[in-house]
Short mmCIF file of C-alpha atoms in Angstrom, two decimals:
data_model
loop_
_atom_site.label_atom_id
_atom_site.label_comp_id
_atom_site.label_asym_id
_atom_site.label_seq_id
_atom_site.Cartn_x
_atom_site.Cartn_y
_atom_site.Cartn_z
CA UNK A 12 -9.85 -16.96 -19.12
CA UNK A 13 -13.54 -16.15 -19.23
CA UNK A 14 -14.38 -12.98 -21.16
CA UNK A 15 -17.84 -12.51 -19.66
CA UNK A 16 -18.23 -9.45 -17.48
CA UNK A 17 -18.50 -8.82 -13.77
CA UNK A 18 -19.97 -5.32 -14.27
CA UNK A 19 -23.46 -4.62 -13.05
CA UNK A 20 -26.23 -2.16 -12.43
CA UNK A 21 -27.17 -1.10 -8.90
CA UNK A 22 -29.57 -4.02 -8.68
CA UNK A 23 -27.14 -6.64 -10.00
CA UNK A 24 -24.20 -7.34 -7.70
CA UNK A 25 -20.70 -7.61 -9.12
CA UNK A 26 -19.18 -11.05 -8.85
CA UNK A 27 -15.98 -12.79 -7.86
CA UNK A 28 -13.56 -14.50 -10.25
CA UNK A 29 -12.72 -18.11 -9.33
CA UNK A 30 -10.98 -20.55 -11.67
CA UNK A 31 -11.62 -18.30 -14.66
CA UNK A 32 -15.38 -18.16 -14.04
CA UNK A 33 -17.64 -15.54 -12.49
CA UNK A 34 -19.18 -16.58 -9.18
CA UNK A 35 -22.37 -15.14 -7.72
CA UNK A 36 -22.10 -17.05 -4.45
CA UNK A 37 -21.96 -15.21 -1.14
CA UNK A 38 -24.01 -12.55 0.62
CA UNK A 39 -24.88 -9.25 -1.06
CA UNK A 40 -23.51 -5.95 0.28
CA UNK A 41 -23.51 -2.31 -0.80
CA UNK A 42 -20.66 -0.09 -1.97
CA UNK A 43 -21.04 3.51 -0.78
CA UNK A 44 -19.61 6.78 -2.11
CA UNK A 45 -18.00 8.51 0.91
CA UNK A 46 -18.37 11.92 -0.73
CA UNK A 47 -22.17 11.68 -0.79
CA UNK A 48 -23.26 8.68 1.25
CA UNK A 49 -25.00 7.30 -1.84
CA UNK A 50 -24.96 3.62 -2.75
CA UNK A 51 -23.03 3.22 -6.01
CA UNK A 52 -23.39 -0.53 -6.45
CA UNK A 53 -23.69 -3.93 -4.83
CA UNK A 54 -21.43 -6.96 -4.67
CA UNK A 55 -21.27 -10.59 -3.67
CA UNK A 56 -19.08 -10.89 -0.60
CA UNK A 57 -17.00 -14.05 -0.65
CA UNK A 58 -16.87 -16.36 2.35
CA UNK A 59 -15.01 -19.47 3.41
CA UNK A 60 -16.52 -21.68 0.69
CA UNK A 61 -15.43 -19.29 -2.06
CA UNK A 62 -12.00 -18.99 -0.47
CA UNK A 63 -11.54 -22.75 -0.41
CA UNK A 64 -12.66 -23.01 -4.04
CA UNK A 65 -10.18 -20.32 -5.06
CA UNK A 66 -7.31 -22.00 -3.22
CA UNK A 67 -8.13 -25.31 -4.88
CA UNK A 68 -8.24 -23.65 -8.30
CA UNK A 69 -4.89 -21.96 -7.73
CA UNK A 70 -3.32 -25.22 -6.58
CA UNK A 71 -4.62 -27.09 -9.63
CA UNK A 72 -3.31 -24.36 -11.96
CA UNK A 73 0.08 -24.49 -10.29
CA UNK A 74 0.32 -28.29 -10.47
CA UNK A 75 -1.17 -28.97 -13.90
CA UNK A 76 -0.42 -26.06 -16.21
CA UNK A 77 2.81 -24.70 -17.69
CA UNK A 78 2.50 -21.52 -15.64
CA UNK A 79 5.07 -22.35 -12.97
CA UNK A 80 7.59 -23.64 -15.52
CA UNK A 81 7.35 -21.23 -18.44
CA UNK A 82 8.88 -17.81 -17.91
CA UNK A 83 7.94 -16.87 -21.47
CA UNK A 84 4.27 -17.61 -20.78
CA UNK A 85 4.36 -15.55 -17.60
CA UNK A 86 5.99 -12.57 -19.29
CA UNK A 87 3.49 -12.71 -22.15
CA UNK A 88 0.54 -12.85 -19.77
CA UNK A 89 1.81 -9.98 -17.62
CA UNK A 90 2.36 -7.77 -20.63
CA UNK A 91 -1.11 -8.63 -21.88
CA UNK A 92 -2.67 -7.95 -18.46
CA UNK A 93 -0.92 -4.56 -18.43
CA UNK A 94 -2.49 -3.79 -21.81
CA UNK A 95 -5.95 -4.84 -20.62
CA UNK A 96 -5.55 -2.65 -17.54
CA UNK A 97 -4.34 0.29 -19.62
CA UNK A 98 -7.53 0.10 -21.68
CA UNK A 99 -9.53 0.54 -18.48
CA UNK A 100 -7.61 3.42 -16.87
CA UNK A 101 -10.38 6.07 -17.15
CA UNK A 102 -13.15 3.75 -15.96
CA UNK A 103 -11.11 2.28 -13.14
CA UNK A 104 -9.92 5.68 -11.97
CA UNK A 105 -13.43 7.14 -11.86
CA UNK A 106 -14.88 4.10 -10.12
CA UNK A 107 -12.13 4.14 -7.50
CA UNK A 108 -12.72 7.87 -6.97
CA UNK A 109 -16.40 7.15 -6.27
CA UNK A 110 -15.72 4.26 -3.90
CA UNK A 111 -12.87 5.49 -1.70
CA UNK A 112 -13.06 9.25 -2.14
CA UNK A 113 -9.60 10.00 -3.54
CA UNK A 114 -9.35 12.81 -6.08
CA UNK A 115 -9.48 11.81 -9.74
CA UNK A 116 -5.89 12.81 -10.51
CA UNK A 117 -4.74 10.58 -7.66
CA UNK A 118 -6.78 7.55 -8.71
CA UNK A 119 -5.66 8.04 -12.32
CA UNK A 120 -2.02 8.13 -11.16
CA UNK A 121 -2.61 4.94 -9.16
CA UNK A 122 -4.00 2.96 -12.08
CA UNK A 123 -1.37 4.21 -14.53
CA UNK A 124 1.38 3.31 -12.07
CA UNK A 125 -0.16 -0.15 -11.81
CA UNK A 126 0.17 -0.60 -15.57
CA UNK A 127 3.86 0.32 -15.37
CA UNK A 128 4.35 -2.02 -12.43
CA UNK A 129 2.88 -4.98 -14.34
CA UNK A 130 5.21 -4.31 -17.25
CA UNK A 131 8.18 -4.21 -14.89
CA UNK A 132 7.11 -7.57 -13.49
CA UNK A 133 6.78 -8.96 -17.00
CA UNK A 134 10.41 -8.08 -17.67
CA UNK A 135 11.42 -9.56 -14.30
CA UNK A 136 9.74 -12.84 -15.24
CA UNK A 137 12.27 -13.26 -18.04
CA UNK A 138 15.37 -11.80 -16.39
CA UNK A 139 15.17 -13.04 -12.79
CA UNK A 140 14.61 -16.78 -13.19
CA UNK A 141 18.26 -17.85 -13.29
CA UNK A 142 20.48 -18.74 -10.35
CA UNK A 143 24.25 -19.04 -10.38
CA UNK A 144 26.79 -21.74 -11.04
CA UNK A 145 30.25 -22.38 -9.63
CA UNK A 146 32.99 -24.99 -9.27
CA UNK A 147 34.29 -24.33 -5.72
CA UNK A 148 36.66 -27.33 -5.88
CA UNK A 149 37.99 -29.18 -8.95
CA UNK A 150 35.33 -31.53 -10.22
CA UNK A 151 32.71 -30.24 -7.73
CA UNK A 152 29.84 -28.51 -9.51
CA UNK A 153 27.07 -26.46 -7.92
CA UNK A 154 24.27 -24.43 -9.37
CA UNK A 155 21.20 -22.80 -7.86
CA UNK A 156 17.77 -22.25 -9.36
CA UNK A 157 14.96 -20.03 -8.03
CA UNK A 158 11.58 -21.75 -8.08
CA UNK A 159 8.07 -20.43 -7.42
CA UNK A 160 6.80 -21.10 -3.91
CA UNK A 161 3.37 -22.28 -5.04
CA UNK A 162 0.06 -20.62 -4.18
CA UNK A 163 0.31 -17.01 -3.04
CA UNK A 164 -2.39 -15.33 -0.98
CA UNK A 165 -2.56 -11.55 -1.42
CA UNK A 166 -4.57 -9.39 0.98
CA UNK A 167 -5.04 -5.77 -0.08
CA UNK A 168 -6.48 -2.69 1.67
CA UNK A 169 -9.08 -0.19 0.45
CA UNK A 170 -6.97 2.99 0.39
CA UNK A 171 -5.02 2.13 -2.80
CA UNK A 172 -6.41 -1.25 -3.85
CA UNK A 173 -5.15 -1.33 -7.43
CA UNK A 174 -1.49 -0.47 -6.99
CA UNK A 175 -1.20 -2.28 -3.65
CA UNK A 176 -2.56 -5.38 -5.36
CA UNK A 177 -0.41 -5.10 -8.47
CA UNK A 178 2.88 -4.53 -6.67
CA UNK A 179 2.38 -7.95 -5.02
CA UNK A 180 0.50 -9.71 -7.83
CA UNK A 181 3.07 -8.81 -10.49
CA UNK A 182 6.10 -10.30 -8.69
CA UNK A 183 4.07 -13.33 -7.55
CA UNK A 184 3.02 -14.08 -11.12
CA UNK A 185 6.48 -13.27 -12.47
CA UNK A 186 7.96 -15.81 -10.05
CA UNK A 187 5.55 -18.48 -11.29
CA UNK A 188 3.12 -18.57 -8.37
CA UNK A 189 -0.61 -18.87 -8.77
CA UNK A 190 -2.70 -16.53 -6.66
CA UNK A 191 -5.77 -15.98 -4.53
CA UNK A 192 -6.45 -12.29 -4.01
CA UNK A 193 -8.64 -11.03 -1.18
CA UNK A 194 -9.79 -7.48 -1.92
CA UNK A 195 -11.72 -5.07 0.33
CA UNK A 196 -15.48 -4.61 0.30
CA UNK A 197 -15.17 -0.81 0.28
CA UNK A 198 -13.89 -0.90 -3.33
CA UNK A 199 -15.91 -3.82 -4.70
CA UNK A 200 -16.77 -2.22 -8.05
CA UNK A 201 -13.12 -1.28 -8.60
CA UNK A 202 -12.11 -4.84 -7.72
CA UNK A 203 -14.55 -6.23 -10.28
CA UNK A 204 -13.19 -3.97 -13.01
CA UNK A 205 -9.68 -5.22 -12.27
CA UNK A 206 -11.01 -8.78 -12.37
CA UNK A 207 -12.49 -8.03 -15.79
CA UNK A 208 -9.01 -7.10 -17.02
CA UNK A 209 -7.75 -10.41 -15.64
CA UNK A 210 -10.58 -12.32 -17.32
CA UNK A 211 -9.83 -10.61 -20.63
CA UNK A 212 -6.17 -11.69 -20.51
CA UNK A 213 -6.25 -14.75 -22.73
CA UNK A 214 -2.66 -15.75 -21.91
CA UNK A 215 -3.57 -16.45 -18.28
CA UNK A 216 -4.58 -20.07 -17.62
CA UNK A 217 -7.76 -20.44 -15.58
CA UNK A 218 -7.09 -20.47 -11.86
CA UNK A 219 -3.80 -18.57 -11.96
CA UNK A 220 -5.47 -15.38 -10.67
CA UNK A 221 -8.56 -15.69 -8.47
CA UNK A 222 -10.07 -12.46 -7.16
CA UNK A 223 -12.42 -12.36 -4.19
CA UNK A 224 -14.08 -9.34 -2.60
CA UNK A 225 -14.91 -9.75 1.07
CA UNK A 226 -16.94 -7.56 3.41
CA UNK A 227 -16.46 -9.87 6.38
CA UNK A 228 -13.43 -11.71 7.72
CA UNK A 229 -13.41 -15.32 6.53
CA UNK A 230 -11.26 -15.40 3.41
CA UNK A 231 -8.24 -13.55 4.79
CA UNK A 232 -7.82 -15.81 7.87
CA UNK A 233 -8.30 -18.83 5.61
CA UNK A 234 -5.44 -17.73 3.35
CA UNK A 235 -3.17 -17.30 6.37
CA UNK A 236 -4.04 -20.61 8.04
CA UNK A 237 -4.51 -22.88 5.01
CA UNK A 238 -1.72 -25.40 4.29
CA UNK A 239 -2.73 -25.03 0.64
CA UNK A 240 -1.31 -21.49 0.57
CA UNK A 241 2.49 -21.27 0.54
CA UNK A 242 3.10 -17.53 0.88
CA UNK A 243 0.97 -14.58 2.00
CA UNK A 244 1.49 -10.92 1.26
CA UNK A 245 -0.49 -8.46 3.39
CA UNK A 246 -0.69 -4.68 3.36
CA UNK A 247 -2.55 -3.04 6.23
CA UNK A 248 -2.41 -2.23 9.92
CA UNK A 249 0.31 -3.34 12.30
CA UNK A 250 -2.29 -4.81 14.64
CA UNK A 251 -3.64 -7.13 11.95
CA UNK A 252 -0.11 -7.86 10.72
CA UNK A 253 0.84 -9.17 14.14
CA UNK A 254 -2.22 -11.43 14.14
CA UNK A 255 -1.28 -12.75 10.70
CA UNK A 256 2.28 -13.49 11.80
CA UNK A 257 0.97 -15.47 14.77
CA UNK A 258 -1.66 -17.35 12.74
CA UNK A 259 0.86 -18.31 10.05
CA UNK A 260 3.15 -19.96 12.58
CA UNK A 261 1.70 -23.50 12.40
CA UNK A 262 2.24 -23.70 8.63
CA UNK A 263 5.56 -21.78 8.64
CA UNK A 264 4.51 -20.10 5.41
CA UNK A 265 6.52 -17.18 4.08
CA UNK A 266 5.03 -13.78 4.88
CA UNK A 267 5.45 -10.33 3.42
CA UNK A 268 3.98 -7.64 5.66
CA UNK A 269 3.82 -3.92 4.92
CA UNK A 270 2.15 -2.43 7.94
CA UNK A 271 1.50 0.92 9.59
CA UNK A 272 3.53 4.08 9.34
CA UNK A 273 4.08 7.37 11.13
CA UNK A 274 6.32 9.29 8.75
CA UNK A 275 8.40 12.11 10.26
CA UNK A 276 9.26 15.11 8.08
CA UNK A 277 12.47 16.62 9.44
CA UNK A 278 12.91 20.30 8.50
CA UNK A 279 16.29 21.90 9.17
CA UNK A 280 16.81 25.65 9.41
CA UNK A 281 18.76 25.91 6.15
CA UNK A 282 15.82 25.16 3.83
CA UNK A 283 13.66 27.31 1.59
CA UNK A 284 10.26 27.31 3.29
CA UNK A 285 8.58 28.28 0.01
CA UNK A 286 9.62 24.84 -1.22
CA UNK A 287 8.94 22.96 1.99
CA UNK A 288 5.50 24.18 3.08
CA UNK A 289 3.58 22.92 0.02
CA UNK A 290 5.21 19.51 0.44
CA UNK A 291 4.28 19.35 4.11
CA UNK A 292 0.68 20.13 3.22
CA UNK A 293 0.62 17.61 0.38
CA UNK A 294 2.05 14.94 2.68
CA UNK A 295 -0.90 15.41 5.02
CA UNK A 296 -3.76 15.60 2.53
CA UNK A 297 -2.62 13.32 -0.30
CA UNK A 298 -5.01 10.35 -0.54
CA UNK A 299 -7.05 12.23 2.08
CA UNK A 300 -4.42 11.38 4.67
CA UNK A 301 -5.26 7.69 4.34
CA UNK A 302 -1.83 6.50 3.29
CA UNK A 303 0.74 4.49 5.22
CA UNK A 304 3.38 7.09 4.35
CA UNK A 305 1.28 10.16 5.24
CA UNK A 306 3.48 12.93 6.65
CA UNK A 307 2.06 12.63 10.14
CA UNK A 308 4.88 14.33 12.07
CA UNK A 309 6.51 17.69 11.24
CA UNK A 310 9.84 17.98 13.08
CA UNK A 311 11.24 21.51 12.74
CA UNK A 312 14.49 23.05 13.96
CA UNK A 313 13.92 25.69 16.61
CA UNK A 314 15.36 28.62 14.64
CA UNK A 315 12.57 28.48 12.04
CA UNK A 316 9.82 26.95 14.18
CA UNK A 317 7.80 30.13 14.68
CA UNK A 318 7.75 31.02 11.00
CA UNK A 319 6.98 27.50 9.84
CA UNK A 320 4.23 27.07 12.43
CA UNK A 321 2.47 30.17 11.16
CA UNK A 322 2.89 29.37 7.48
CA UNK A 323 1.89 25.73 7.79
CA UNK A 324 -1.20 26.59 9.85
CA UNK A 325 -2.30 29.14 7.27
CA UNK A 326 -1.77 26.70 4.40
CA UNK A 327 -3.70 23.90 6.10
CA UNK A 328 -6.60 26.19 6.96
CA UNK A 329 -6.78 27.20 3.28
CA UNK A 330 -7.14 23.63 1.98
CA UNK A 331 -10.41 23.26 0.08
CA UNK A 332 -12.36 20.25 1.27
CA UNK A 333 -14.96 18.85 -1.10
CA UNK A 334 -16.29 15.90 -3.09
CA UNK A 335 -13.76 13.86 -4.99
CA UNK A 336 -15.84 14.52 -8.12
CA UNK A 337 -15.23 18.29 -7.84
CA UNK A 338 -12.05 19.25 -9.79
CA UNK A 339 -11.46 22.17 -7.41
CA UNK A 340 -11.33 19.96 -4.30
CA UNK A 341 -7.93 19.54 -2.66
CA UNK A 342 -9.03 17.11 0.05
CA UNK A 343 -11.74 14.50 -0.36
CA UNK A 344 -13.54 12.46 2.30
CA UNK A 345 -12.36 9.79 4.67
CA UNK A 346 -13.57 6.28 3.84
CA UNK A 347 -16.72 6.57 6.00
CA UNK A 348 -18.31 8.50 8.85
CA UNK A 349 -17.07 6.02 11.42
CA UNK A 350 -13.53 7.05 10.47
CA UNK A 351 -14.49 10.72 10.91
CA UNK A 352 -15.90 10.10 14.38
CA UNK A 353 -12.88 8.04 15.42
CA UNK A 354 -10.41 10.70 14.26
CA UNK A 355 -12.37 13.50 15.90
CA UNK A 356 -12.42 11.66 19.25
CA UNK A 357 -8.70 11.12 18.97
CA UNK A 358 -8.00 14.82 18.46
CA UNK A 359 -10.33 15.80 21.26
CA UNK A 360 -8.53 13.44 23.63
CA UNK A 361 -5.18 14.86 22.48
CA UNK A 362 -6.11 18.39 23.60
CA UNK A 363 -5.31 17.28 27.15
CA UNK A 364 -1.58 17.09 26.32
CA UNK A 365 -1.14 18.91 22.99
CA UNK A 366 -1.49 22.54 21.88
CA UNK A 367 -4.04 22.96 19.12
CA UNK A 368 -2.67 25.00 16.23
CA UNK A 369 -5.37 24.04 13.69
CA UNK A 370 -8.32 22.10 15.14
CA UNK A 371 -9.71 20.76 11.90
CA UNK A 372 -12.38 18.12 12.33
CA UNK A 373 -15.71 17.04 10.82
CA UNK A 374 -17.25 19.21 8.12
CA UNK A 375 -20.83 20.16 9.02
CA UNK A 376 -21.84 22.51 6.21
CA UNK A 377 -25.15 21.30 4.71
CA UNK A 378 -23.74 20.75 1.22
CA UNK A 379 -21.07 18.36 2.56
CA UNK A 380 -22.70 16.94 5.68
CA UNK A 381 -23.79 13.73 3.95
CA UNK A 382 -20.19 12.88 3.19
CA UNK A 383 -17.32 11.75 5.44
CA UNK A 384 -15.32 14.98 5.30
CA UNK A 385 -12.63 16.01 7.79
CA UNK A 386 -10.62 19.22 7.74
CA UNK A 387 -6.84 19.05 8.33
CA UNK A 388 -5.58 19.36 11.89
CA UNK A 389 -2.22 20.43 13.34
CA UNK A 390 -1.30 19.96 16.99
CA UNK A 391 1.98 20.79 18.74
CA UNK A 392 3.49 18.28 21.15
CA UNK A 393 6.62 18.12 23.27
CA UNK A 394 6.39 14.68 24.84
CA UNK A 395 6.99 11.64 22.65
CA UNK A 396 5.24 8.97 24.68
CA UNK A 397 1.73 10.16 23.78
CA UNK A 398 -0.90 8.61 21.47
CA UNK A 399 -0.73 11.45 18.97
CA UNK A 400 2.91 10.58 18.26
CA UNK A 401 2.78 6.83 18.78
CA UNK A 402 -0.38 5.74 16.94
CA UNK A 403 -1.20 5.71 13.24
CA UNK A 404 -4.30 7.90 12.73
CA UNK A 405 -5.01 7.43 9.00
CA UNK A 406 -6.30 10.90 8.32
CA UNK A 407 -5.11 14.49 7.62
CA UNK A 408 -3.66 15.12 11.09
CA UNK A 409 -0.10 16.31 11.75
CA UNK A 410 1.93 16.89 14.88
CA UNK A 411 4.31 19.86 15.13
CA UNK A 412 7.47 19.04 17.07
CA UNK A 413 10.49 21.30 17.69
CA UNK A 414 14.06 19.93 17.80
CA UNK A 415 17.42 21.50 18.60
CA UNK A 416 20.05 19.77 16.46
CA UNK A 417 20.70 16.69 14.32
CA UNK A 418 20.96 14.34 17.26
CA UNK A 419 17.68 15.61 18.71
CA UNK A 420 15.95 15.29 15.32
CA UNK A 421 17.11 11.69 14.96
CA UNK A 422 16.07 10.86 18.52
CA UNK A 423 12.59 12.24 18.02
CA UNK A 424 12.07 10.72 14.57
CA UNK A 425 13.07 7.24 15.75
CA UNK A 426 10.95 7.38 18.89
CA UNK A 427 8.03 5.35 17.55
CA UNK A 428 7.56 1.67 16.79
CA UNK A 429 7.01 2.45 13.10
CA UNK A 430 9.71 2.51 10.44
CA UNK A 431 8.18 2.83 6.98
CA UNK A 432 9.29 6.18 5.53
CA UNK A 433 10.75 9.55 6.52
CA UNK A 434 11.73 12.81 4.84
CA UNK A 435 14.73 15.07 5.47
CA UNK A 436 14.57 18.67 4.26
CA UNK A 437 17.95 20.43 4.26
CA UNK A 438 20.19 22.44 1.99
CA UNK A 439 23.17 20.29 2.98
CA UNK A 440 23.51 17.02 1.04
CA UNK A 441 26.05 15.62 3.49
CA UNK A 442 23.72 16.29 6.41
CA UNK A 443 20.88 14.56 4.57
CA UNK A 444 22.96 11.41 4.11
CA UNK A 445 24.29 11.42 7.66
CA UNK A 446 20.86 11.91 9.20
CA UNK A 447 19.30 9.40 6.80
CA UNK A 448 21.86 6.80 7.83
CA UNK A 449 20.72 6.99 11.45
CA UNK A 450 16.99 7.04 10.78
CA UNK A 451 15.39 3.60 11.22
CA UNK A 452 13.03 3.69 8.25
CA UNK A 453 12.77 1.67 5.05
CA UNK A 454 12.63 4.74 2.79
CA UNK A 455 14.31 8.13 3.20
CA UNK A 456 13.17 10.99 0.98
CA UNK A 457 15.51 13.98 0.68
CA UNK A 458 13.90 17.37 0.03
CA UNK A 459 10.77 15.65 -1.18
CA UNK A 460 8.02 13.35 0.04
CA UNK A 461 6.14 10.38 -1.40
CA UNK A 462 8.43 9.71 -4.36
CA UNK A 463 7.87 6.12 -5.54
CA UNK A 464 8.87 3.97 -8.50
CA UNK A 465 8.44 0.36 -9.46
CA UNK A 466 12.22 0.18 -10.08
CA UNK A 467 13.22 0.37 -6.40
CA UNK A 468 12.16 -1.65 -3.40
CA UNK A 469 9.50 -0.58 -0.90
CA UNK A 470 9.26 -1.98 2.61
CA UNK A 471 9.47 -1.14 6.27
CA UNK A 472 11.41 -1.98 9.41
CA UNK A 473 10.45 -2.31 13.08
CA UNK A 474 6.66 -2.59 13.46
CA UNK A 475 6.10 -1.42 9.88
CA UNK A 476 6.69 -4.99 8.74
CA UNK A 477 9.18 -6.99 6.75
CA UNK A 478 9.77 -8.05 3.18
CA UNK A 479 9.91 -5.80 0.14
CA UNK A 480 7.88 -5.17 -2.97
CA UNK A 481 8.84 -3.38 -6.19
CA UNK A 482 12.36 -3.38 -7.55
CA UNK A 483 14.56 -6.38 -8.37
CA UNK A 484 14.13 -7.99 -4.95
CA UNK A 485 10.33 -8.18 -5.16
CA UNK A 486 10.21 -11.40 -7.16
CA UNK A 487 12.42 -13.17 -4.60
CA UNK A 488 9.65 -12.75 -2.00
CA UNK A 489 7.76 -15.43 -3.95
CA UNK A 490 10.64 -17.77 -4.79
CA UNK A 491 12.48 -20.59 -3.08
CA UNK A 492 16.10 -21.23 -3.97
CA UNK A 493 17.05 -24.80 -4.78
CA UNK A 494 20.69 -25.86 -4.96
CA UNK A 495 21.96 -28.71 -7.16
CA UNK A 496 25.34 -30.38 -6.67
CA UNK A 497 27.31 -32.97 -8.58
CA UNK A 498 30.85 -34.29 -8.66
CA UNK A 499 33.01 -35.73 -11.37
CA UNK A 500 33.96 -39.39 -10.84
CA UNK A 501 37.24 -39.71 -9.02
CA UNK A 502 40.02 -41.58 -10.75
CA UNK A 503 41.19 -44.83 -9.21
#
């Protein structure tokens, strides 16, 4: 791979990585710090021509190099890429903090987790490339072999671009696929730093990993529609996921979709509220509320509802909002001021059917007014068929909902189209398992929230998508299974 750099000054846009070379094609756009409104850099936004070139490069690499056939090469390259990424943790974490407004400890965690995820995928490349063999009848021999699908298109969002890229890129590469990655314009400088780690990985043949940053909407639809792309993994909104599923129909390509979420946090009356309240707050403000697993719904049993309502409101009102660069900040900005205005309109509309406990809303103090800051909000609702319960908001907004018993908690929690993650807080382990069994979500956290590891699968049900990433099953999302059969000659 090329070892030249994509890094730049404000006046020199960062570039895309296509076929192992840096490309300065495309229109120039700005990357903005949502904490201050300042421009932090510029980038070349890829378009259709760059997308087609990247697909062609990935196809050539798949067809002409040893990548798809050599598990040892893939493992070596993934371990090396993990090392190159580890060398860049501080720089990547600070750049990501500047571009999407997450606090530094959160961006540092994201990049470090990405390193671990790549190493897990490297091990998977060596251990999950064998099928099985059997002789179901005398002299009848069968064996199966997983094979890479071909070219994988990966479309990542801006809220956690490094880890949400790596958890798809690692398994795709481990399986033997070559890749075209479409990354978001909001984190262009972060994307370029990741591309630098790719370019510095000498074990990677040119064209195996192509990284494009796009401000518009040409590359992503191309990846979905192109017959040259065999599998697409997308993380983002349910609305866009539905469009991708429809657009992929003519090519019948494999899809992995992790889409929206509306995580309920079910709090039974046998819990220690000193333990629960901080977790409820963290679930709302972590990643500035811009997380598919944000704890958007607090479901509390009636016996403790009054106390929890008071304590949670007080804790949310005490959250310190401020620039991501400030170590004392607990909640950074939303991605931009358009997101602030959208969220504020949503809450204002909700006052017609919800009781405002904590209004929250845009921060107008002069020292923060240039940024996209939004204070946490908490609104109590009874009805379930209302936008505040049914729609993903992507910000630090929670509903407060009271339930009577286990059956009522399950009914309320399941009453949305989303099914990504849920939490159950109870002092009774048996209750946690029984309730968790009846919740229609891909992940159930017990007495905690947001616990993730590369060792276990992540994925949703219902309108939160399908397919899994992380864990042993992740690599199979990028493999086809081929079966071989033979028979011994029959005697005369």
